[in-house]
Amino acid sequence: MANLHPVPAEFAARARIDKAGYEKLYAESVSDPEGFWGRIGKRLDWIKPYTRVKDVSFDISDLHIRWYEDGVLNVSANCLDRHLATRGEKTAIIWEGDDPDDSRHISYRELHAEVCRAANLLTHLGIGKGDRVAIYLPMIPEAAVAMLACTRIGAVHTIVFGGFSPDSLASRIADSQCKLVITADEGVRGGKRVALKANVDAALERPNTNSVETVLVVRRTGGAVDMQVPRDRWWHALMEGQSEQHDPVPCEAEHPLFILYTSGSTGAPKGVLHTTGGYLVHASYTHECVFDLREDDVYWCTADVGWVTGHSYLVYGPLANGATTVMFEGVPNYPDSSRFWQVVDKHKVTIFYTAPTAIRALMREGEDPVTRTSRASIRLLGSVGEPINPEAWEWYYRVVGESRCPIVDTWWQTETGGILITPLPGATDLKPGSASLPFFGIKPAIVDANGNLLDGATEGNLILTDSWPGQMRTVYGDHQRFIDTYFRTYPGNYFTGDGVRRDEDGYYWITGRVDDVINVSGHRLGTAEVESALVAHVSVAEAAVVGCAHDIKGQGIYAYVTLKVGVEQSEALRKELIAWVRKEIGPIATPDYLQWAPGLPKTRSGKIMRRILRKIAENAPDQLGDTSTLADPSVVRNLVDERMIRG
Ligand code: 6R9
């Protein structure tokens, strides 16, 4: 029986939503979604109000998802202009640099002026409504300015995480056919520099990147870069002459807002497309309810803007709500492993939202780096990105939050746009390790492998039976893939790719991915991506990749490699292949283990049996299960023997 943490009295007394409120609103939201979301949508400023709320079909022969369809609005006007009268001097962004002596406060008025100048600059560069813009920036205020400037003119941004390689950047640019890339000379993280502009130069040598007309370069470090005239232009030089006045471009509710690439079970990363109205309603409303937002909160989400959490809960949700949001350039352990808590004390952070992998890494350093800081300002903690194990939850609760602060364990996905299963801190008793109950309007259900609905306390695959405003609308440029990936497995429903257990109280416990996606430190990677990087090496004939348990990262990457005939196995080659994957995809894809596989376990039809490879990686050869369908059972014995030698 899990340790139950009831709603603290302080939250119960002051919260926006209490237990009775949750039950009432939830019941209304699922019985009358039109009425509920019609009312909630009014939290935004609409240039032209909507009259239609929801037009959705999950039927694969007629799949469509439209929210607030005839409404017109502008995202940047909702995040900036409408706050100026009441919150003009309020801090919108507290920027904390990698160097602890480097920080800045940017008011809503200042941010508005910067975004207007940037919007004028983008227009001057020939970027218009619907054009795609790649953003490959470190965690500096210009990242938020660039995002908001795109939304101001109706351009569609696609942010590529600064840790991705030139190849990964190139494939995203090629798929979305961007006209502009916004980058920086270099990024700085943990005292080390990252050559972002040089990576852009390399990416633009790759095929199908000719769509890029301009590269705008923000000067972050002043490090030397190679400026190719006329393609490359300095951000600061061009921003100088721009006006601080700009009329936001009206955008239809279903106008594309951004594309964000994410990994799936097969093939190259998919361009998840989100649109304007529904996304912003969902991001802002969940941000307000889940974090029980108050006007004087200082809210800090540690995610990078390169991930969906950075989009919805660092930039769009908080700014649409007029909140003060902290943007941190650095890493948790630089200059030392007290850094998060030093930043909390420095800026008097009240709400802190991070990932289990960071908590586990800090937990390993012991309690002292935490307890030598005050953290008295914190009132609420959050977790996102992967299942949080109860030990890490309890440590986060007891040591970081001093057993005063509720933890909201928020389950959602790039595809969902915002939080879907989560506690509300004033309403939900907490069970460590459980994301708990569905948010308003969310209808989770559990099915077995054959699609049979399972009732009551049970375990199976997590589906969602109805839409919500923040849902992705399509895979950019490949609507068929959207249908096939999410709606074909359990027709009429959205399939999440996650496994889940529901307990006797109706609480949901996400058990992890049930497809070929691995979650490394909260970052999604397709096993197929790592495999195709490996087989792109001249020495490799075949590769199979599975996830394996990892103390800090949650899951690590375990690669099995079959070399080409005549190529010798060696430690040097093993290291070379690991470095190769790192270079091909980026540091987050670096394999933790690489085992030689003279053969891979396959069915007679040639399918690699990953179930078996996962068990071997776990060092659990006694749990291989049924191997009778294997074409050549001796392959497995060889792999197990090899694995035993390594220990
Ligand atoms: C927001 C984000 C999505 C996948 C998702 C699931 C895992 C995220 C979780 C969680 C358990 C949580 N996940 N939050 N698992 N508890 N609170 O992380 O998006 O990068 O697309 O990853 O992450 O497996 O399917 P994304």
XYZ file of C-alpha atoms and ligand atoms in Angstrom:
673
model
C 0.000 0.000 0.000
C 1.491 3.282 -1.099
C 2.182 6.009 1.397
C -0.700 8.483 1.114
C 0.003 12.201 1.393
C -3.260 14.081 1.954
C -3.762 17.621 0.623
C -2.003 19.989 3.063
C -4.365 22.252 5.015
C -2.723 25.372 3.566
C -3.545 24.241 0.028
C -7.014 23.040 0.890
C -7.811 26.466 2.344
C -6.377 28.658 -0.422
C -6.364 26.545 -3.559
C -8.057 27.568 -6.780
C -9.610 24.120 -6.973
C -10.427 21.907 -3.993
C -11.658 18.321 -3.888
C -15.316 19.132 -4.406
C -14.371 21.613 -7.134
C -12.364 18.999 -8.986
C -15.175 16.467 -8.914
C -17.782 18.951 -10.052
C -15.693 20.434 -12.865
C -14.452 17.038 -14.032
C -17.989 15.686 -14.254
C -19.086 18.727 -16.239
C -16.032 18.626 -18.514
C -16.662 15.064 -19.667
C -20.452 15.227 -19.847
C -20.530 18.560 -21.690
C -17.141 19.197 -23.325
C -18.582 21.882 -25.623
C -19.993 23.861 -22.724
C -16.927 23.377 -20.556
C -14.239 24.224 -23.122
C -16.451 26.940 -24.596
C -16.307 28.671 -21.245
C -12.592 28.003 -20.608
C -11.631 29.284 -24.074
C -12.751 32.747 -23.021
C -9.671 33.045 -20.808
C -7.841 34.169 -23.963
C -8.232 37.417 -25.903
C -9.816 36.666 -29.258
C -9.630 39.090 -32.162
C -12.724 37.363 -33.481
C -14.577 35.237 -30.920
C -15.346 31.611 -31.797
C -18.874 30.375 -32.138
C -17.913 26.714 -32.659
C -15.991 24.932 -29.881
C -15.272 21.351 -30.864
C -15.324 19.508 -34.157
C -13.606 16.169 -33.712
C -13.747 12.698 -35.153
C -11.338 9.928 -34.093
C -12.814 7.678 -36.795
C -9.890 6.737 -39.046
C -11.943 7.093 -42.203
C -12.763 10.710 -41.322
C -10.133 11.758 -38.802
C -10.163 15.430 -37.913
C -9.496 17.501 -34.813
C -10.618 21.148 -34.722
C -11.141 23.412 -31.734
C -12.504 26.966 -31.676
C -12.318 26.752 -35.448
C -13.905 30.058 -36.448
C -12.071 32.078 -33.774
C -9.135 34.353 -34.610
C -6.365 35.324 -32.181
C -2.661 35.991 -31.824
C -0.484 34.072 -29.380
C 2.074 36.796 -28.699
C -0.700 39.347 -28.068
C -2.123 36.921 -25.496
C 1.281 36.424 -23.883
C 2.302 40.097 -23.903
C 0.057 42.918 -25.086
C -2.923 42.075 -22.925
C -0.781 42.174 -19.762
C 0.692 45.623 -20.401
C -2.102 47.604 -18.750
C -1.987 45.676 -15.473
C 1.404 43.958 -15.425
C 3.653 46.100 -17.614
C 6.365 46.447 -14.965
C 5.969 42.897 -13.636
C 8.904 40.592 -14.393
C 8.002 38.249 -17.211
C 11.315 36.375 -17.425
C 14.034 35.987 -14.828
C 17.029 34.797 -16.756
C 19.695 32.969 -14.765
C 22.924 32.458 -16.672
C 25.257 29.493 -16.568
C 27.590 31.721 -14.547
C 25.997 32.310 -11.110
C 26.882 36.012 -11.318
C 24.903 36.456 -14.498
C 21.168 37.129 -14.284
C 18.571 39.518 -15.702
C 14.964 40.518 -15.067
C 12.867 41.316 -18.122
C 9.508 43.011 -17.568
C 6.426 42.372 -19.663
C 6.883 45.825 -21.194
C 10.511 45.125 -22.122
C 9.699 41.695 -23.497
C 6.872 43.154 -25.564
C 9.237 45.751 -27.056
C 11.848 43.102 -27.912
C 9.280 40.804 -29.492
C 7.873 43.663 -31.591
C 11.352 44.518 -32.853
C 12.039 40.875 -33.647
C 8.683 40.547 -35.442
C 9.574 43.571 -37.566
C 12.980 42.058 -38.235
C 11.529 38.723 -39.361
C 9.115 40.544 -41.660
C 12.026 42.573 -43.044
C 13.818 39.298 -43.806
C 10.839 38.170 -45.867
C 9.303 35.789 -43.324
C 5.519 35.737 -43.446
C 2.517 33.898 -42.118
C 2.930 30.128 -42.445
C 6.680 30.211 -43.191
C 8.797 27.841 -41.101
C 11.622 29.123 -38.904
C 14.130 26.840 -37.182
C 15.313 27.968 -33.753
C 18.581 26.412 -32.567
C 19.421 28.493 -29.535
C 20.714 28.004 -26.026
C 18.564 28.939 -23.019
C 18.847 32.692 -23.423
C 16.028 35.271 -23.500
C 16.353 35.523 -27.285
C 14.895 32.007 -27.481
C 11.605 33.229 -25.982
C 11.791 36.436 -28.045
C 12.265 34.418 -31.244
C 9.376 32.076 -30.428
C 7.000 34.922 -29.631
C 8.111 36.947 -32.663
C 7.239 33.982 -34.888
C 3.804 33.709 -33.336
C 3.331 37.458 -33.725
C 3.608 37.217 -37.500
C 2.027 33.763 -37.799
C 5.311 32.064 -38.745
C 5.683 28.447 -37.575
C 8.683 27.741 -35.406
C 10.464 24.477 -35.070
C 12.879 24.455 -32.165
C 15.780 22.049 -32.327
C 17.421 21.249 -28.997
C 20.945 22.722 -28.852
C 22.337 19.293 -27.942
C 21.355 17.819 -31.306
C 23.987 17.187 -33.963
C 24.265 18.889 -37.369
C 22.658 15.816 -38.970
C 19.665 15.923 -36.645
C 19.287 19.649 -37.266
C 19.593 19.150 -41.029
C 16.917 16.457 -41.172
C 14.483 18.715 -39.282
C 15.234 21.679 -41.548
C 14.827 19.487 -44.604
C 11.519 18.031 -43.447
C 9.982 21.382 -42.515
C 11.665 23.404 -45.304
C 12.594 26.354 -43.096
C 13.449 29.716 -44.672
C 15.284 31.027 -41.648
C 17.476 29.572 -38.907
C 17.956 31.510 -35.679
C 21.028 30.422 -33.743
C 23.825 31.770 -31.533
C 27.584 31.904 -31.958
C 27.987 29.455 -29.079
C 26.004 28.151 -26.134
C 27.373 27.814 -22.605
C 26.400 24.993 -20.255
C 28.251 23.901 -17.157
C 31.143 26.187 -18.073
C 31.594 24.493 -21.458
C 30.942 26.047 -24.837
C 28.817 24.455 -27.551
C 29.567 25.463 -31.152
C 26.024 26.128 -32.323
C 26.797 28.294 -35.364
C 29.416 25.824 -36.601
C 26.775 23.082 -36.289
C 24.370 25.158 -38.395
C 27.091 25.629 -41.033
C 27.615 21.866 -41.151
C 23.858 21.178 -41.243
C 23.353 23.501 -44.202
C 25.883 21.483 -46.230
C 23.516 18.500 -46.040
C 20.946 17.683 -48.752
C 17.527 19.406 -48.970
C 18.441 22.370 -46.795
C 18.434 24.918 -49.633
C 15.180 26.360 -48.377
C 17.216 28.321 -45.814
C 17.777 31.865 -47.055
C 19.032 33.502 -43.879
C 20.843 32.504 -40.702
C 20.387 34.988 -37.857
C 23.145 34.741 -35.278
C 22.736 35.913 -31.694
C 26.018 36.871 -30.055
C 26.187 34.948 -26.789
C 29.887 34.334 -26.069
C 31.661 36.433 -28.694
C 33.505 33.304 -29.825
C 34.826 33.249 -33.384
C 32.320 32.202 -36.053
C 32.474 32.006 -39.788
C 29.881 34.447 -41.214
C 28.927 33.571 -44.784
C 27.738 36.714 -46.540
C 24.968 37.346 -47.487
C 23.366 34.314 -45.827
C 24.494 34.950 -42.244
C 23.420 38.081 -40.356
C 23.975 39.272 -36.790
C 20.800 39.449 -34.721
C 21.935 42.463 -32.657
C 22.934 44.496 -35.704
C 19.584 43.985 -37.422
C 17.489 44.363 -34.255
C 18.965 47.801 -33.666
C 17.041 49.605 -36.345
C 13.676 47.921 -35.710
C 10.604 49.664 -34.348
C 9.089 48.686 -30.993
C 5.621 48.940 -32.550
C 4.124 45.960 -34.283
C 0.529 44.969 -34.925
C 0.051 41.257 -34.214
C -1.079 39.282 -37.255
C -4.541 37.733 -36.812
C -4.323 33.925 -36.885
C -7.162 31.462 -37.277
C -7.493 29.118 -34.291
C -6.315 26.198 -36.422
C -3.386 28.101 -37.952
C -0.156 26.111 -37.315
C 1.740 27.415 -34.287
C 4.778 25.180 -34.103
C 6.299 21.915 -35.218
C 8.310 19.899 -32.726
C 10.101 16.747 -33.786
C 9.801 13.738 -31.537
C 10.811 10.103 -31.690
C 8.453 7.255 -32.405
C 8.777 3.498 -32.783
C 9.766 3.596 -36.396
C 11.549 5.770 -38.884
C 12.772 9.332 -38.560
C 11.423 11.671 -35.874
C 7.929 12.958 -36.587
C 7.049 16.637 -36.901
C 4.327 17.028 -34.281
C 2.136 19.937 -35.373
C 0.301 22.100 -32.859
C -2.111 24.865 -33.738
C -2.896 28.244 -32.249
C -6.143 28.471 -30.275
C -6.671 25.094 -28.635
C -3.006 24.722 -27.736
C -2.868 28.057 -25.918
C -6.150 27.440 -24.088
C -4.874 24.085 -22.888
C -1.318 25.199 -22.010
C -2.484 28.246 -20.074
C -5.401 26.579 -18.301
C -3.404 23.529 -17.171
C -0.543 25.782 -16.057
C -2.931 27.799 -13.889
C -4.774 24.816 -12.352
C -1.969 22.288 -11.930
C 0.461 24.794 -10.401
C -2.329 26.567 -8.491
C -0.920 29.801 -9.854
C -1.039 33.011 -7.795
C -0.184 36.495 -8.990
C 3.038 36.764 -6.948
C 4.446 33.323 -7.779
C 7.968 32.935 -9.115
C 7.658 29.865 -11.263
C 10.619 27.800 -12.468
C 10.448 25.002 -14.997
C 13.934 23.604 -15.590
C 13.186 22.142 -19.042
C 14.997 23.368 -22.143
C 12.888 25.189 -24.744
C 13.978 22.471 -27.165
C 11.481 20.066 -25.545
C 7.721 20.338 -25.356
C 7.841 21.083 -21.626
C 9.877 24.182 -22.428
C 7.265 25.244 -24.983
C 4.140 24.764 -22.861
C 5.367 25.350 -19.311
C 8.382 27.634 -19.622
C 7.101 30.014 -22.288
C 3.501 29.801 -23.524
C 1.521 28.708 -20.451
C 3.238 31.006 -17.933
C 3.368 34.051 -20.215
C -0.252 33.659 -21.316
C -1.057 33.688 -17.580
C 1.031 36.795 -16.869
C 3.332 34.821 -14.560
C 7.008 35.339 -13.743
C 8.928 32.488 -15.347
C 12.557 31.576 -14.651
C 14.777 30.571 -17.564
C 18.007 28.811 -16.584
C 20.899 28.500 -18.992
C 22.975 26.072 -16.947
C 22.955 22.576 -15.467
C 22.074 21.250 -11.965
C 25.653 20.455 -10.944
C 27.580 23.556 -11.998
C 29.431 25.150 -10.264
C 28.300 22.553 -7.718
C 25.330 20.341 -6.991
C 23.596 22.995 -4.840
C 22.971 25.117 -7.918
C 19.216 24.495 -8.297
C 18.599 25.435 -4.662
C 20.922 28.436 -4.828
C 18.874 29.710 -7.758
C 15.668 29.013 -5.819
C 16.949 31.126 -2.913
C 18.361 33.866 -5.132
C 15.088 34.454 -6.988
C 12.690 33.292 -4.244
C 11.192 30.610 -6.464
C 7.785 29.431 -5.224
C 6.990 26.686 -7.764
C 9.680 24.312 -9.006
C 9.080 21.865 -11.877
C 11.769 19.396 -12.961
C 12.411 15.855 -14.217
C 12.954 12.628 -12.234
C 16.378 12.124 -13.827
C 17.595 15.398 -12.276
C 16.165 14.387 -8.903
C 17.886 11.002 -9.015
C 21.215 12.566 -10.006
C 20.992 15.050 -7.122
C 19.836 12.355 -4.709
C 23.103 10.547 -5.339
C 25.026 13.589 -4.052
C 23.340 13.268 -0.652
C 21.233 15.686 1.363
C 23.904 18.210 2.274
C 23.944 20.185 -1.035
C 20.192 20.650 -0.542
C 19.981 21.274 3.191
C 22.677 23.934 3.195
C 20.247 26.143 1.252
C 16.994 27.625 2.572
C 14.307 26.815 -0.050
C 11.783 28.483 2.272
C 10.138 30.221 -0.707
C 9.079 26.947 -2.398
C 5.459 25.941 -1.925
C 4.887 23.464 -4.739
C 7.022 20.909 -6.583
C 6.423 19.247 -9.933
C 7.756 16.304 -11.916
C 7.560 15.483 -15.626
C 9.137 13.394 -18.358
C 9.129 9.825 -17.089
C 7.753 7.739 -14.257
C 9.155 8.909 -10.923
C 10.112 6.008 -8.711
C 8.652 6.233 -5.174
C 12.138 6.505 -3.567
C 12.986 9.576 -5.661
C 9.497 10.982 -5.002
C 9.909 10.607 -1.225
C 13.381 12.186 -1.325
C 12.116 15.114 -3.402
C 9.212 15.509 -0.983
C 11.132 15.145 2.284
C 14.521 16.703 1.499
C 13.771 19.349 -1.141
C 10.238 20.212 -0.015
C 10.770 19.581 3.700
C 7.529 17.602 3.746
C 5.586 20.861 3.278
C 5.101 20.992 -0.475
C 2.815 18.823 -2.587
C 4.366 17.235 -5.685
C 2.412 17.300 -8.927
C 3.550 14.329 -11.030
C 2.315 15.414 -14.453
C 1.850 12.885 -17.245
C 1.668 14.118 -20.808
C 3.469 13.965 -24.173
C 4.759 16.135 -26.998
C 1.648 15.011 -28.848
C -0.760 16.065 -26.106
C 0.517 19.662 -25.982
C -0.110 19.908 -22.257
C -0.711 17.986 -19.043
C -3.421 15.280 -19.118
C -3.060 13.154 -15.975
C -1.977 14.949 -12.821
C -2.818 15.781 -9.260
C -4.216 19.235 -8.509
C -2.395 20.343 -5.367
C -5.489 21.582 -3.501
C -7.671 18.676 -4.550
C -5.743 15.431 -4.882
C -4.278 13.245 -2.142
C -0.896 12.119 -3.395
C 0.489 8.623 -3.870
C 4.247 8.617 -4.594
C 4.825 7.316 -8.120
C 1.284 7.874 -9.373
C 0.335 10.661 -11.793
C -3.059 10.197 -10.117
C -6.224 11.454 -11.866
C -7.257 12.842 -15.256
C -7.322 16.591 -15.824
C -10.601 18.225 -16.883
C -11.946 16.921 -20.152
C -9.543 13.965 -20.301
C -11.027 10.500 -20.713
C -8.341 7.847 -20.169
C -9.150 4.181 -20.651
C -7.195 0.958 -20.412
C -7.246 -1.738 -23.075
C -5.578 -5.110 -23.491
C -3.500 -6.001 -26.539
C -6.667 -6.904 -28.440
C -8.365 -3.621 -27.712
C -10.799 -4.921 -25.093
C -11.687 -2.238 -22.554
C -10.646 -3.204 -19.028
C -12.651 -1.951 -16.057
C -11.771 -1.192 -12.454
C -8.368 -1.895 -10.951
C -6.382 -3.255 -13.884
C -3.304 -2.934 -16.053
C -2.854 -2.519 -19.806
C -2.311 0.066 -22.528
C -3.337 3.680 -22.053
C -5.709 5.195 -24.603
C -7.688 8.425 -24.640
C -11.204 8.111 -25.905
C -11.887 11.765 -26.657
C -10.000 14.888 -27.748
C -8.779 17.897 -25.739
C -7.875 21.345 -27.108
C -4.072 20.918 -26.913
C -3.975 17.714 -28.942
C -1.573 17.593 -31.920
C -3.363 17.979 -35.231
C -1.144 16.086 -37.630
C 2.361 14.902 -38.434
C 3.747 17.735 -40.508
C 3.636 16.744 -44.168
C 2.394 13.217 -43.456
C -1.193 13.033 -42.241
C -1.367 9.328 -43.018
C 1.456 8.695 -40.559
C -0.518 10.601 -37.931
C -3.501 8.319 -38.443
C -1.423 5.152 -38.576
C 0.685 5.962 -35.521
C -1.989 7.085 -33.098
C -5.403 5.886 -34.272
C -4.976 2.576 -36.079
C -3.964 0.359 -33.129
C -7.225 0.937 -31.223
C -9.583 2.384 -33.843
C -11.655 5.296 -32.631
C -9.186 6.104 -29.858
C -5.868 7.910 -29.433
C -3.141 5.431 -28.438
C -0.507 6.947 -26.156
C 2.200 4.284 -26.485
C 2.311 4.038 -22.693
C 1.478 1.181 -20.381
C -0.527 1.949 -17.258
C -2.029 0.476 -14.116
C -5.198 1.767 -12.455
C -5.631 1.077 -8.747
C -8.743 0.597 -6.642
C -9.022 4.381 -6.088
C -8.952 5.076 -9.818
C -5.384 6.442 -9.670
C -3.243 5.965 -12.777
C 0.317 4.637 -12.540
C 2.220 5.032 -15.814
C 4.512 2.041 -16.266
C 6.503 3.308 -19.269
C 6.474 2.921 -23.021
C 5.069 -0.225 -24.537
C 6.487 0.553 -27.987
C 10.046 0.834 -29.268
C 10.613 4.211 -27.709
C 13.124 4.578 -24.917
C 13.074 7.383 -22.403
C 16.618 8.479 -21.573
C 16.696 11.137 -18.861
C 13.182 12.116 -19.866
C 14.146 12.466 -23.531
C 12.474 10.292 -26.087
C 14.505 8.264 -28.520
C 13.366 5.693 -31.019
C 15.394 2.491 -30.976
C 15.173 2.655 -34.783
C 17.004 5.991 -34.842
C 19.956 4.630 -32.886
C 19.955 1.472 -35.014
C 20.058 3.408 -38.250
C 22.923 5.527 -36.948
C 24.849 2.345 -36.120
C 24.269 0.649 -39.460
C 25.402 3.822 -41.211
C 28.934 2.967 -39.993
C 31.051 1.068 -42.535
C 31.880 -1.749 -40.106
C 28.335 -2.546 -39.028
C 26.132 -5.138 -40.692
C 23.187 -5.029 -38.326
C 22.186 -3.511 -35.026
C 19.403 -3.841 -32.492
C 18.850 -1.407 -29.669
C 16.793 -1.765 -26.502
C 16.315 0.213 -23.312
C 17.784 -1.031 -20.055
C 17.409 0.083 -16.443
C 19.715 2.947 -15.477
C 19.970 4.409 -11.951
C 20.123 8.041 -12.994
C 18.771 8.221 -16.531
C 15.761 5.991 -15.846
C 16.543 4.109 -19.031
C 19.886 3.630 -20.701
C 20.667 2.565 -24.271
C 21.814 -1.013 -24.855
C 23.032 -1.736 -28.367
C 23.695 -5.118 -29.971
C 25.943 -4.914 -33.006
C 26.715 -7.452 -35.687
C 29.873 -6.544 -37.576
C 30.413 -7.062 -41.285
C 32.247 -10.204 -42.270
C 35.995 -9.708 -41.950
C 35.759 -6.866 -39.433
C 37.473 -7.679 -36.143
C 35.818 -7.000 -32.786
C 37.952 -4.729 -30.624
C 37.683 -2.323 -27.705
C 38.810 0.476 -30.025
C 35.973 -0.269 -32.450
C 33.461 -0.473 -29.616
C 34.502 3.004 -28.467
C 34.470 4.284 -32.021
C 30.893 3.090 -32.574
C 29.695 4.678 -29.344
C 31.325 7.978 -30.345
C 29.841 7.609 -33.827
C 26.256 7.439 -32.555
C 26.944 10.414 -30.309
C 28.149 12.407 -33.290
C 25.339 11.236 -35.612
C 22.419 12.046 -33.316
C 23.750 13.987 -30.332
C 25.096 13.285 -26.838
C 21.719 12.126 -25.458
C 21.812 9.143 -27.826
C 25.209 7.858 -26.642
C 24.863 4.087 -26.030
C 25.561 3.061 -22.437
C 26.442 -0.502 -23.456
C 27.446 -1.987 -26.751
C 27.545 -5.760 -27.003
C 28.864 -7.680 -29.981
C 26.249 -9.950 -31.471
C 27.496 -12.537 -33.942
C 23.785 -13.052 -34.657
C 20.519 -11.463 -33.520
C 17.501 -13.436 -32.291
C 14.954 -13.401 -35.092
C 11.664 -15.027 -35.842
C 11.421 -17.152 -38.924
C 9.892 -14.189 -40.694
C 13.003 -12.165 -39.859
C 11.648 -9.951 -37.057
C 14.144 -9.138 -34.339
C 12.773 -10.333 -31.002
C 13.474 -7.347 -28.792
C 11.700 -8.888 -25.846
C 14.567 -11.374 -25.654
C 17.222 -8.713 -26.142
C 15.695 -6.672 -23.305
C 15.909 -9.658 -20.970
C 19.525 -10.311 -21.908
C 20.355 -6.651 -21.342
C 18.710 -6.886 -17.913
C 20.894 -9.906 -17.182
C 17.813 -12.033 -16.637
C 18.511 -15.058 -18.879
C 16.116 -17.163 -16.802
C 13.215 -14.965 -17.959
C 13.639 -15.231 -21.716
C 10.209 -16.772 -22.071
C 9.144 -18.632 -25.143
C 11.981 -18.869 -27.663
C 10.379 -21.548 -29.801
C 9.586 -19.205 -32.657
C 13.252 -18.315 -33.124
C 14.878 -19.224 -36.386
C 18.147 -20.126 -34.645
C 17.999 -20.600 -30.839
C 21.796 -20.888 -30.525
C 22.053 -17.148 -31.203
C 20.481 -16.482 -27.825
C 22.886 -18.765 -25.960
C 25.840 -16.883 -27.462
C 24.438 -13.526 -26.432
C 23.669 -14.715 -22.906
C 27.200 -16.130 -22.516
C 28.750 -12.861 -23.685
C 26.516 -10.907 -21.325
C 27.495 -13.152 -18.378
C 31.190 -12.511 -19.033
C 30.593 -8.769 -18.773
C 28.602 -9.131 -15.545
C 6.090 15.903 -21.512
C 7.006 14.879 -22.098
C 6.363 11.569 -23.393
C 6.550 10.253 -22.685
C 5.251 9.634 -22.253
C 5.676 8.818 -21.057
C 6.756 9.664 -20.412
C 6.122 11.881 -19.372
C 5.501 11.260 -17.384
C 5.850 10.110 -18.122
C 5.332 8.765 -16.323
C 5.063 11.070 -16.029
N 6.247 10.538 -19.347
N 5.682 12.332 -18.187
N 5.772 8.876 -17.597
N 4.992 9.804 -15.553
N 4.730 12.109 -15.231
O 7.824 14.320 -21.398
O 6.844 14.621 -23.430
O 9.125 14.011 -24.370
O 6.979 13.552 -25.633
O 7.626 12.205 -23.623
O 7.284 10.469 -21.477
O 6.225 7.604 -21.466
O 4.685 8.870 -23.298
P 7.691 13.618 -24.341
